[in-house]
mmCIF file of C-alpha atoms in Angstrom:
data_model
loop_
_atom_site.group_PDB
_atom_site.id
_atom_site.type_symbol
_atom_site.label_atom_id
_atom_site.label_comp_id
_atom_site.label_asym_id
_atom_site.label_seq_id
_atom_site.Cartn_x
_atom_site.Cartn_y
_atom_site.Cartn_z
ATOM 1 C CA MET A 1 9.261 -6.307 -19.251
ATOM 2 C CA PRO A 2 10.445 -8.139 -16.106
ATOM 3 C CA GLU A 3 8.580 -11.230 -14.923
ATOM 4 C CA ALA A 4 5.967 -10.490 -12.236
ATOM 5 C CA ILE A 5 6.703 -12.035 -8.830
ATOM 6 C CA PRO A 6 3.415 -13.369 -7.392
ATOM 7 C CA SER A 7 4.338 -12.786 -3.746
ATOM 8 C CA ASN A 8 5.214 -9.148 -4.533
ATOM 9 C CA ILE A 9 1.849 -8.663 -6.260
ATOM 10 C CA PHE A 10 -0.021 -9.788 -3.147
ATOM 11 C CA TYR A 11 2.378 -7.938 -0.804
ATOM 12 C CA ASP A 12 1.589 -4.711 -2.672
ATOM 13 C CA LEU A 13 -2.154 -5.425 -2.404
ATOM 14 C CA LEU A 14 -1.945 -5.964 1.357
ATOM 15 C CA ASP A 15 0.215 -2.896 1.841
ATOM 16 C CA SER A 16 -1.976 -0.560 -0.227
ATOM 17 C CA GLN A 17 -5.471 -1.939 0.478
ATOM 18 C CA TRP A 18 -5.340 -2.529 4.249
ATOM 19 C CA ASN A 19 -8.309 -0.882 5.974
ATOM 20 C CA ALA A 20 -7.044 0.222 9.377
ATOM 21 C CA SER A 21 -10.580 0.956 10.567
ATOM 22 C CA ASN A 22 -11.291 -2.804 10.439
ATOM 23 C CA VAL A 23 -8.115 -3.901 12.223
ATOM 24 C CA PRO A 24 -4.873 -1.945 12.786
ATOM 25 C CA LYS A 25 -2.340 -2.497 10.035
ATOM 26 C CA PRO A 26 0.359 -4.993 11.024
ATOM 27 C CA SER A 27 3.985 -4.930 9.948
ATOM 28 C CA ILE A 28 4.117 -6.599 6.533
ATOM 29 C CA TYR A 29 7.343 -8.134 5.235
ATOM 30 C CA ARG A 30 8.430 -10.142 2.255
ATOM 31 C CA ARG A 31 9.942 -13.410 3.428
ATOM 32 C CA GLU A 32 13.395 -12.437 2.185
ATOM 33 C CA GLU A 33 13.277 -9.105 4.068
ATOM 34 C CA ILE A 34 12.416 -10.350 7.563
ATOM 35 C CA PRO A 35 14.229 -8.266 10.175
ATOM 36 C CA GLN A 36 16.248 -10.154 12.784
ATOM 37 C CA GLU A 37 13.991 -9.026 15.645
ATOM 38 C CA VAL A 38 11.067 -10.859 14.004
ATOM 39 C CA VAL A 39 13.164 -13.997 13.565
ATOM 40 C CA ASP A 40 14.207 -13.869 17.242
ATOM 41 C CA ILE A 41 10.707 -13.648 18.716
ATOM 42 C CA ASP A 42 11.146 -14.122 22.455
ATOM 43 C CA GLY A 43 7.662 -13.586 23.835
ATOM 44 C CA THR A 44 7.937 -9.813 24.105
ATOM 45 C CA MET A 45 5.845 -8.901 21.054
ATOM 46 C CA GLY A 46 3.456 -6.204 22.136
ATOM 47 C CA VAL A 47 0.268 -4.558 20.913
ATOM 48 C CA GLY A 48 0.711 -3.243 17.408
ATOM 49 C CA SER A 49 3.563 -5.631 16.719
ATOM 50 C CA ASP A 50 1.490 -8.047 14.672
ATOM 51 C CA VAL A 51 3.470 -9.355 11.724
ATOM 52 C CA LEU A 52 2.513 -10.681 8.292
ATOM 53 C CA LEU A 53 5.175 -12.542 6.301
ATOM 54 C CA VAL A 54 4.278 -12.812 2.597
ATOM 55 C CA TYR A 55 6.071 -15.372 0.399
ATOM 56 C CA LEU A 56 5.640 -17.712 -2.544
ATOM 57 C CA ASP A 57 4.402 -21.084 -1.314
ATOM 58 C CA ILE A 58 6.349 -24.316 -1.807
ATOM 59 C CA VAL A 59 4.114 -25.088 -4.794
ATOM 60 C CA GLY A 60 5.486 -21.990 -6.519
ATOM 61 C CA VAL A 61 4.165 -21.136 -9.945
ATOM 62 C CA ALA A 62 2.510 -23.915 -11.954
ATOM 63 C CA GLU A 63 1.756 -23.802 -15.664
ATOM 64 C CA LYS A 64 -0.550 -26.176 -17.496
ATOM 65 C CA TYR A 65 -0.721 -26.124 -21.269
ATOM 66 C CA ARG A 66 -3.957 -26.488 -23.229
ATOM 67 C CA GLY A 67 -4.576 -28.433 -26.408
ATOM 68 C CA ASN A 68 -1.822 -27.837 -28.918
ATOM 69 C CA TRP A 69 0.316 -25.828 -26.459
ATOM 70 C CA THR A 70 -0.867 -22.515 -27.872
ATOM 71 C CA TYR A 71 -2.440 -21.439 -24.574
ATOM 72 C CA LYS A 72 -1.644 -22.109 -20.935
ATOM 73 C CA ASP A 73 -3.135 -21.710 -17.464
ATOM 74 C CA MET A 74 -0.912 -20.289 -14.707
ATOM 75 C CA LYS A 75 -1.411 -20.534 -10.970
ATOM 76 C CA ALA A 76 0.787 -19.216 -8.160
ATOM 77 C CA THR A 77 0.102 -19.908 -4.488
ATOM 78 C CA VAL A 78 1.122 -17.225 -2.011
ATOM 79 C CA SER A 79 1.393 -17.912 1.728
ATOM 80 C CA ILE A 80 1.023 -15.326 4.466
ATOM 81 C CA ASP A 81 2.312 -16.238 7.920
ATOM 82 C CA ILE A 82 0.515 -14.298 10.663
ATOM 83 C CA LEU A 83 2.064 -13.703 14.095
ATOM 84 C CA VAL A 84 0.161 -11.970 16.914
ATOM 85 C CA GLY A 85 1.937 -11.293 20.200
ATOM 86 C CA TYR A 86 -0.153 -11.409 23.355
ATOM 87 C CA SER A 87 2.183 -10.556 26.205
ATOM 88 C CA PRO A 88 0.356 -7.290 27.142
ATOM 89 C CA LEU A 89 -2.992 -8.527 25.777
ATOM 90 C CA SER A 90 -5.183 -11.186 27.232
ATOM 91 C CA TYR A 91 -4.908 -14.579 25.630
ATOM 92 C CA ASP A 92 -8.450 -14.405 24.202
ATOM 93 C CA VAL A 93 -8.112 -10.857 22.842
ATOM 94 C CA ALA A 94 -4.970 -11.816 20.936
ATOM 95 C CA HIS A 95 -6.627 -14.961 19.611
ATOM 96 C CA GLN A 96 -9.530 -12.854 18.306
ATOM 97 C CA ARG A 97 -7.035 -10.421 16.768
ATOM 98 C CA LEU A 98 -5.482 -13.284 14.784
ATOM 99 C CA TYR A 99 -8.874 -14.023 13.234
ATOM 100 C CA ASP A 100 -9.510 -10.306 12.617
ATOM 101 C CA LEU A 101 -6.262 -10.161 10.607
ATOM 102 C CA VAL A 102 -7.374 -13.224 8.629
ATOM 103 C CA ALA A 103 -10.729 -11.557 7.901
ATOM 104 C CA GLU A 104 -8.970 -8.473 6.534
ATOM 105 C CA ILE A 105 -6.711 -10.601 4.298
ATOM 106 C CA ARG A 106 -9.816 -12.404 3.029
ATOM 107 C CA ARG A 107 -11.594 -9.058 2.426
ATOM 108 C CA ILE A 108 -8.624 -7.746 0.426
ATOM 109 C CA SER A 109 -8.526 -10.968 -1.619
ATOM 110 C CA TYR A 110 -12.223 -10.754 -2.488
ATOM 111 C CA ALA A 111 -12.222 -7.012 -3.126
ATOM 112 C CA ASN A 112 -9.260 -7.323 -5.508
ATOM 113 C CA ARG A 113 -10.079 -10.646 -7.128
ATOM 114 C CA HIS A 114 -9.737 -9.100 -10.608
ATOM 115 C CA ASN A 115 -7.025 -6.571 -9.716
ATOM 116 C CA VAL A 116 -3.857 -8.701 -9.725
ATOM 117 C CA SER A 117 -2.271 -7.714 -13.011
ATOM 118 C CA PRO A 118 -0.679 -9.418 -14.933
ATOM 119 C CA TYR A 119 -2.743 -12.307 -13.533
ATOM 120 C CA HIS A 120 -6.516 -12.434 -14.003
ATOM 121 C CA LEU A 121 -7.911 -13.721 -10.701
ATOM 122 C CA CYS A 122 -7.116 -13.769 -6.989
ATOM 123 C CA ARG A 123 -8.669 -16.548 -4.864
ATOM 124 C CA TYR A 124 -8.633 -16.815 -1.097
ATOM 125 C CA ILE A 125 -7.828 -20.478 -0.331
ATOM 126 C CA GLY A 126 -8.017 -20.618 3.458
ATOM 127 C CA PHE A 127 -6.428 -20.282 6.877
ATOM 128 C CA SER A 128 -4.691 -22.824 9.093
ATOM 129 C CA PRO A 129 -3.988 -21.808 12.693
ATOM 130 C CA THR A 130 -0.813 -23.102 14.267
ATOM 131 C CA MET A 131 -1.861 -25.481 16.986
ATOM 132 C CA GLU A 132 1.191 -25.105 19.183
ATOM 133 C CA GLU A 133 1.463 -22.089 21.418
ATOM 134 C CA LYS A 134 5.014 -20.803 21.659
ATOM 135 C CA TYR A 135 6.803 -17.655 22.710
ATOM 136 C CA GLY A 136 3.601 -15.804 23.630
ATOM 137 C CA VAL A 137 2.550 -15.621 19.990
ATOM 138 C CA TRP A 138 -0.620 -16.755 18.220
ATOM 139 C CA SER A 139 0.159 -17.740 14.654
ATOM 140 C CA GLY A 140 -1.291 -19.236 11.506
ATOM 141 C CA LYS A 141 -0.976 -19.344 7.738
ATOM 142 C CA CYS A 142 -3.284 -17.936 5.066
ATOM 143 C CA ARG A 143 -3.025 -19.096 1.494
ATOM 144 C CA VAL A 144 -4.106 -17.185 -1.588
ATOM 145 C CA SER A 145 -3.742 -18.121 -5.248
ATOM 146 C CA ILE A 146 -3.393 -15.799 -8.189
ATOM 147 C CA GLU A 147 -4.318 -17.300 -11.531
ATOM 148 C CA SER A 148 -4.571 -16.748 -15.255
ATOM 149 C CA GLU A 149 -6.356 -19.034 -17.678
ATOM 150 C CA GLY A 150 -6.082 -19.188 -21.432
ATOM 151 C CA VAL A 151 -2.956 -17.046 -21.673
ATOM 152 C CA GLU A 152 -1.127 -17.235 -24.984
ATOM 153 C CA ALA A 153 1.992 -19.359 -24.553
ATOM 154 C CA PRO A 154 5.284 -17.963 -25.843
#
């Protein structure tokens, strides 16, 4: 069986569990699949062009062995970059939309905290807004961890 990729697990959760009645579903990409138009953001992002970029954080996947190395704990940190364009929206409406997207990511994390197979637990870590305003885009980064404890080591 192929090794599970933590960022793909959370990408699939976001893609399948998004509740559009809470906040319209943004475009969701894996970091390695970002289209060029997202990379070249020039301030013309419009309504409905919100973007989530899901990727494995710099920490990657950490394993910690227990006792006599028979069991291990695994933890993977997944980052989600959020971009909200506000050229046709007011500045404040777009800022609120950024936080609405964060709330939906947090809701999905909590609702699926035990539904991240082959891992055992999903934890919402937090959100950090980007302080600099550039290109007519509000942005920030959410972090989520998926974990397993007491897994039999190979």
